[in-house]
XYZ file of N, CA and C in Angstrom:
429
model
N 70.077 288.830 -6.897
C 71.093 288.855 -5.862
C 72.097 287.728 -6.162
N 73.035 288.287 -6.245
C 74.329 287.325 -6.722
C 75.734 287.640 -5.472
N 76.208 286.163 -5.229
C 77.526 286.262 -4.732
C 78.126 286.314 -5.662
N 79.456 287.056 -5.003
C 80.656 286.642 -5.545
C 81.981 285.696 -4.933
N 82.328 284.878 -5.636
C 83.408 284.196 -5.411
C 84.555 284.726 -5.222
N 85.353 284.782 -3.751
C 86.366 285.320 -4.879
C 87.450 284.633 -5.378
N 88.165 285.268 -6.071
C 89.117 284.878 -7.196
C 89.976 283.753 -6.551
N 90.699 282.889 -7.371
C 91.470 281.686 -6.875
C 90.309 280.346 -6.295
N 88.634 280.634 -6.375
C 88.390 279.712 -6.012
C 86.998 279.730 -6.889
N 87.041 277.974 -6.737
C 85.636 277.736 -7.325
C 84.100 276.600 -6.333
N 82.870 276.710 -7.273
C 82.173 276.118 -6.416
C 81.863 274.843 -7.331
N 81.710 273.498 -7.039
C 81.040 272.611 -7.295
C 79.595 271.535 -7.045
N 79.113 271.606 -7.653
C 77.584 270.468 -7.515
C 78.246 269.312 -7.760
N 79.616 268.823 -7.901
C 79.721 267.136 -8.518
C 80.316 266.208 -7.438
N 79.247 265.360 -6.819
C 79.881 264.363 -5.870
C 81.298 263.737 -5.961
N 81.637 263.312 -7.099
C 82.959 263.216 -7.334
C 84.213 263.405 -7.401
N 83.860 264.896 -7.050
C 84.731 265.805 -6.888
C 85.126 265.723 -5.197
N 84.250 265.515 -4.515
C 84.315 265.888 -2.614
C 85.173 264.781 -2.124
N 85.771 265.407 -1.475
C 87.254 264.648 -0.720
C 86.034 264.022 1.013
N 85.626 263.229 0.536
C 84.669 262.185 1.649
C 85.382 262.339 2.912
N 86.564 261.822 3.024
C 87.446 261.689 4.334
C 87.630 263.004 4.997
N 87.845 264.186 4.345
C 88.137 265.258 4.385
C 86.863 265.867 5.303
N 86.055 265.955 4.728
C 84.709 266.408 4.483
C 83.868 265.571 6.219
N 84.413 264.184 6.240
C 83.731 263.806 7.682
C 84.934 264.243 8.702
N 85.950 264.399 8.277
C 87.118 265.282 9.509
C 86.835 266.198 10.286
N 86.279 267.416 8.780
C 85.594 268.514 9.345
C 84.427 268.218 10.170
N 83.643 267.687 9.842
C 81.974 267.964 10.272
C 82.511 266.809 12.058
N 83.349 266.243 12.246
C 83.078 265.203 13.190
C 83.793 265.046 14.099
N 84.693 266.304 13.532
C 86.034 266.574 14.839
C 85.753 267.965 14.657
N 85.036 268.906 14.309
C 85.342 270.530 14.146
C 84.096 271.205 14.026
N 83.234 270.724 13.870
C 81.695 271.103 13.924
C 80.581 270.885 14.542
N 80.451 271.955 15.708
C 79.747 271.688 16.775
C 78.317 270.979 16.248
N 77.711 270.881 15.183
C 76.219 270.129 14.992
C 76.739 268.790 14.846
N 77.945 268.194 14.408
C 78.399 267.053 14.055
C 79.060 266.033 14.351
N 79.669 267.088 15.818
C 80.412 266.146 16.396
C 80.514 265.009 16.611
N 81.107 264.294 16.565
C 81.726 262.458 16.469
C 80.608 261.974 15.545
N 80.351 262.581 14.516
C 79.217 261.941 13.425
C 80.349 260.394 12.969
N 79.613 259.290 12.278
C 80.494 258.176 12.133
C 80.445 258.977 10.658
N 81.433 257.981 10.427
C 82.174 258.001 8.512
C 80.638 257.368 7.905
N 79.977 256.571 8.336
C 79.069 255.821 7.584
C 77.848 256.484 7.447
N 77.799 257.249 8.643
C 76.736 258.461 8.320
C 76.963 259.089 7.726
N 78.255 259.635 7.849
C 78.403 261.127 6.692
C 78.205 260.816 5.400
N 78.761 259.194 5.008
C 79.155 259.386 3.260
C 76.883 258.594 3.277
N 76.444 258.078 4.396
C 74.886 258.428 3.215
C 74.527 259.647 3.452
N 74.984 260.472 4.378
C 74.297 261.862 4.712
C 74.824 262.538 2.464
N 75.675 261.946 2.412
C 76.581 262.712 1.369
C 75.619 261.963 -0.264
N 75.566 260.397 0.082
C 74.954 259.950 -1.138
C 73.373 260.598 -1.226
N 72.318 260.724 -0.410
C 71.241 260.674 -0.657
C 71.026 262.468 -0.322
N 71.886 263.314 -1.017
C 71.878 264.652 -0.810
C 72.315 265.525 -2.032
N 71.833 266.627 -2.240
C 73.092 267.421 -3.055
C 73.969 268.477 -2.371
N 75.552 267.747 -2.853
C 76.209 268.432 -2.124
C 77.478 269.479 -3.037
N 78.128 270.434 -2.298
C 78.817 271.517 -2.719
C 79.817 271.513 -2.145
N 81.012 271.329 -3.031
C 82.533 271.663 -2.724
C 82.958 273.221 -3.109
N 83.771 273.597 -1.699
C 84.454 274.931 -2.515
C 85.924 274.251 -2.961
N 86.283 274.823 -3.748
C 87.333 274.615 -4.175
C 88.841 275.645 -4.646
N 89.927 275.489 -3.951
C 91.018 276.353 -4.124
C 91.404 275.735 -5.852
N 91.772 276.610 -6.486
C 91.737 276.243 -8.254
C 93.418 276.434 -8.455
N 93.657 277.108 -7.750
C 95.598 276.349 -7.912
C 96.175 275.313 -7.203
N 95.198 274.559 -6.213
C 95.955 273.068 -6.036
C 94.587 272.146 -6.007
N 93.290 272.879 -6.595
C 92.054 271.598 -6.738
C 91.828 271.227 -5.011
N 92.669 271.655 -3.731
C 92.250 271.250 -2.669
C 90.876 271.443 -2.162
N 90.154 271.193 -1.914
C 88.710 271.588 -1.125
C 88.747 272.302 0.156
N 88.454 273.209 -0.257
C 88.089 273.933 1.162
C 86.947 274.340 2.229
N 85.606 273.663 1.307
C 84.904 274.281 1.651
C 83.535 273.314 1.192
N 82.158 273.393 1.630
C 81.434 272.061 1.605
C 80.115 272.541 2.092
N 79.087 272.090 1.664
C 77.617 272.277 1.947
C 76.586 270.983 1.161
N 75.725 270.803 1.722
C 74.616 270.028 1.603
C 73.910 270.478 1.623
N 72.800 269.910 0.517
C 71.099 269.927 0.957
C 70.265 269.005 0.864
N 69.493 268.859 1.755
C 68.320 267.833 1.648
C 67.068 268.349 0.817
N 66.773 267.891 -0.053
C 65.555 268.652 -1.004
C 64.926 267.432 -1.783
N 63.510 267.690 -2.348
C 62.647 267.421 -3.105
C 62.903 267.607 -4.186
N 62.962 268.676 -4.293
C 63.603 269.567 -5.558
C 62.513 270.150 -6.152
N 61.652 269.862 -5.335
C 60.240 270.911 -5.939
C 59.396 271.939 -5.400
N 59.599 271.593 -3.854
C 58.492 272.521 -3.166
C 59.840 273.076 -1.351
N 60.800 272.294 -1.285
C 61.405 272.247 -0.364
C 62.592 272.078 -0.139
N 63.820 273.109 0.603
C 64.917 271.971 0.831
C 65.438 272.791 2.192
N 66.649 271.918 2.717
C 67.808 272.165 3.750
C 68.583 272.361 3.749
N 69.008 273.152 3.901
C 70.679 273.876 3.914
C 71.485 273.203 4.905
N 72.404 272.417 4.692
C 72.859 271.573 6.013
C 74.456 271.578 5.889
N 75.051 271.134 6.834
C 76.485 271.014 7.328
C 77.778 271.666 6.277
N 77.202 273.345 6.392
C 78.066 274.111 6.034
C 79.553 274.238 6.689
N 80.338 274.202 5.586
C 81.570 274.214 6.566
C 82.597 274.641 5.363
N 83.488 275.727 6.492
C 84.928 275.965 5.273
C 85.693 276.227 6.283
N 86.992 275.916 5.493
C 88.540 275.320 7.002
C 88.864 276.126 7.012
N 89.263 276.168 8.237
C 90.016 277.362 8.982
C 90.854 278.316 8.713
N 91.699 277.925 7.633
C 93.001 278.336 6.494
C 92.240 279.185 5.588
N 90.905 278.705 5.413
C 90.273 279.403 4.625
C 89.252 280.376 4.660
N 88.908 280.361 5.877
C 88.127 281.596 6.660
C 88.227 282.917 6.252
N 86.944 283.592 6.245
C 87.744 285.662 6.492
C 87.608 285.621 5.323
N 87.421 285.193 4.068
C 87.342 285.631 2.407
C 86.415 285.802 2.048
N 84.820 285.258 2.353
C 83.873 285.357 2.343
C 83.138 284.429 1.118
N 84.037 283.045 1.662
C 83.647 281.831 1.087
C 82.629 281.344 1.125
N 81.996 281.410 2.480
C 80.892 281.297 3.153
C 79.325 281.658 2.492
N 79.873 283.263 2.311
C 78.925 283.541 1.677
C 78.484 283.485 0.460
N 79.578 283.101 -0.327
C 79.270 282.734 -1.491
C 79.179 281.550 -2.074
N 79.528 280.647 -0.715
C 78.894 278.845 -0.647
C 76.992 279.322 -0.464
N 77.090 279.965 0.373
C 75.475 280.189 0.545
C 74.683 280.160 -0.662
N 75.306 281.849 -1.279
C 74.664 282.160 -2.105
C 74.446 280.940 -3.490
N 75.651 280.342 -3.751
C 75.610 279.550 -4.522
C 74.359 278.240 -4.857
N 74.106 278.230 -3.375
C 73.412 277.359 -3.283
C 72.235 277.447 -3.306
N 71.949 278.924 -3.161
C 71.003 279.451 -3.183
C 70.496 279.477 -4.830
N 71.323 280.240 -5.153
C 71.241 280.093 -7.110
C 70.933 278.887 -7.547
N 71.766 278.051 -7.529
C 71.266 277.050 -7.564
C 70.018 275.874 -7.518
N 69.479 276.347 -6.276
C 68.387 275.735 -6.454
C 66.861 276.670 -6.621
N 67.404 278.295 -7.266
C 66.199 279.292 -7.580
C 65.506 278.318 -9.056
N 65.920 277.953 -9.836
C 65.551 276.706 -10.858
C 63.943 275.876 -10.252
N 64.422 275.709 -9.156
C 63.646 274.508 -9.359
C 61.859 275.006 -8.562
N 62.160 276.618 -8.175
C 60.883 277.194 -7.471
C 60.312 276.572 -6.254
N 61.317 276.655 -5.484
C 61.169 275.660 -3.864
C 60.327 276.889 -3.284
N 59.157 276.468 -2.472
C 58.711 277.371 -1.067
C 59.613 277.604 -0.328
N 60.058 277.115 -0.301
C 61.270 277.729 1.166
C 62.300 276.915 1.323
N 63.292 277.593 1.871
C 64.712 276.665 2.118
C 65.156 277.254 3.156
N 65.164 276.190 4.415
C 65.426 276.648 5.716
C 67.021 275.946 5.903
N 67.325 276.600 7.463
C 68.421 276.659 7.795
C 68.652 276.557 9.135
N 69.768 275.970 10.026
C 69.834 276.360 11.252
C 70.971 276.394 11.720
N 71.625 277.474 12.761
C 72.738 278.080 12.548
C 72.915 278.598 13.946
N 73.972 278.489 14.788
C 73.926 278.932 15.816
C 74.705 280.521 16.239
N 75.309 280.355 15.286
C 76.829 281.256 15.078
C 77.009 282.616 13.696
N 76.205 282.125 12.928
C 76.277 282.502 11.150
C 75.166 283.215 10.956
N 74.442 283.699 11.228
C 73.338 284.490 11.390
C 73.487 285.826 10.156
N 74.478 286.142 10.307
C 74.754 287.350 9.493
C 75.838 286.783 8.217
N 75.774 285.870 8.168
C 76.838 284.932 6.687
C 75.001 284.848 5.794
N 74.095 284.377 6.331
C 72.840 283.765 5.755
C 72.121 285.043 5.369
N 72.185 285.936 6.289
C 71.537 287.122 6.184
C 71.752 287.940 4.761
N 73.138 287.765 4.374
C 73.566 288.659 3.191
C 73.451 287.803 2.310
N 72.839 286.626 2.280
C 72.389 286.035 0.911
C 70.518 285.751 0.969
N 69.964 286.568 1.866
C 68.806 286.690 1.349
C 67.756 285.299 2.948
N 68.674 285.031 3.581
C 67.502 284.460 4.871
C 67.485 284.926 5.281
N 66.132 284.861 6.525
C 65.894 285.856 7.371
C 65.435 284.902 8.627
N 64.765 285.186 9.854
C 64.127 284.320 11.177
C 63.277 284.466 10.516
N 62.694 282.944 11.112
C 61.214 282.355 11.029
C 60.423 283.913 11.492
N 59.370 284.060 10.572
C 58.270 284.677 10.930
C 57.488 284.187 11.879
N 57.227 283.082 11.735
C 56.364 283.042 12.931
C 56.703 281.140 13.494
N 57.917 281.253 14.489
C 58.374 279.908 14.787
C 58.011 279.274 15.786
N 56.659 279.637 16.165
C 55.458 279.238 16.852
C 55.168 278.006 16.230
N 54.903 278.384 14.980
C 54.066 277.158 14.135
C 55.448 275.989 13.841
N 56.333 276.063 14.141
C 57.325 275.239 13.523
C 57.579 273.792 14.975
N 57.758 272.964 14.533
C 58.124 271.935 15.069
C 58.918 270.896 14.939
N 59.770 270.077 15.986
C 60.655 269.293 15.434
C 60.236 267.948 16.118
N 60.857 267.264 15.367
C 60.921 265.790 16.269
C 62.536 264.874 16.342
N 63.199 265.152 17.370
C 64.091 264.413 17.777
C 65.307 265.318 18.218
N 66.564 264.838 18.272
C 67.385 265.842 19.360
C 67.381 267.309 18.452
N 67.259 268.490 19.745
C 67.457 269.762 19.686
C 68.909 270.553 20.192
């Protein structure tokens, strides 16, 4: 199962590449899980993670952004997906997903969860599904 990108844009794994300022704009003025996150959280949320830029390839602007929290061996998190507004409706989304998904099929993780209030059917067409059984699942700290 493969996304496709489409044309005029690309995806990146290279921290160096992610427009930091940009990137806590979105998540801290525009993203209901993130709201008023500080700058100092985001950039360690950003260092101690692997993260994914989309990218428009005729002006290099970023449009688009994902994280994961992982081991890289048995586990990871799909976290603070986000693509701007300008850039919506192309189905960036899903092929930030999928990407990320590819991405980390390499490394033979048990599972890679997600949580999503809104996107249900963006995750769906790259292969997640609901907890089977989210009885057994538990959290500790705000819900």
């Amino acid at each position: 199962m493969t996304s496709e990108l489409p044309d005029g844009y690309e995806i990146s794994s290279d921290p160096a590449r992610l427009d930091r300022a940009l990137v806590h704009r979105w998540l801290s003025e525009d993203a209901y899980w993130a709201l008023g996150r500080p700058r100092e959280t985001q950039d360690r949320a950003i260092a101690h993670s692997l993260n994914f830029g989309v990218y428009d390839t005729a002006t290099t602007t970023q449009v688009g952004y994902a994280r994961v929290v992982t081991d890289r061996t048995t586990f990871a998190w799909l976290c603070d997906v986000y693509i701007a507004p300008a850039a919506r409706g192309r189905g960036l989304g899903k092929a930030l997903a999928g990407a990320v998904r590819d991405h980390l099929a390499p490394f033979g993780l048990r599972r890679i969860m997600l949580a999503t209030h809104d996107a249900h059917g963006v995750y769906a067409k790259v292969g997640f599904e609901p907890l089977a059984t989210p009885e057994k699942w538990m959290v500790l700290g705000a819900q």
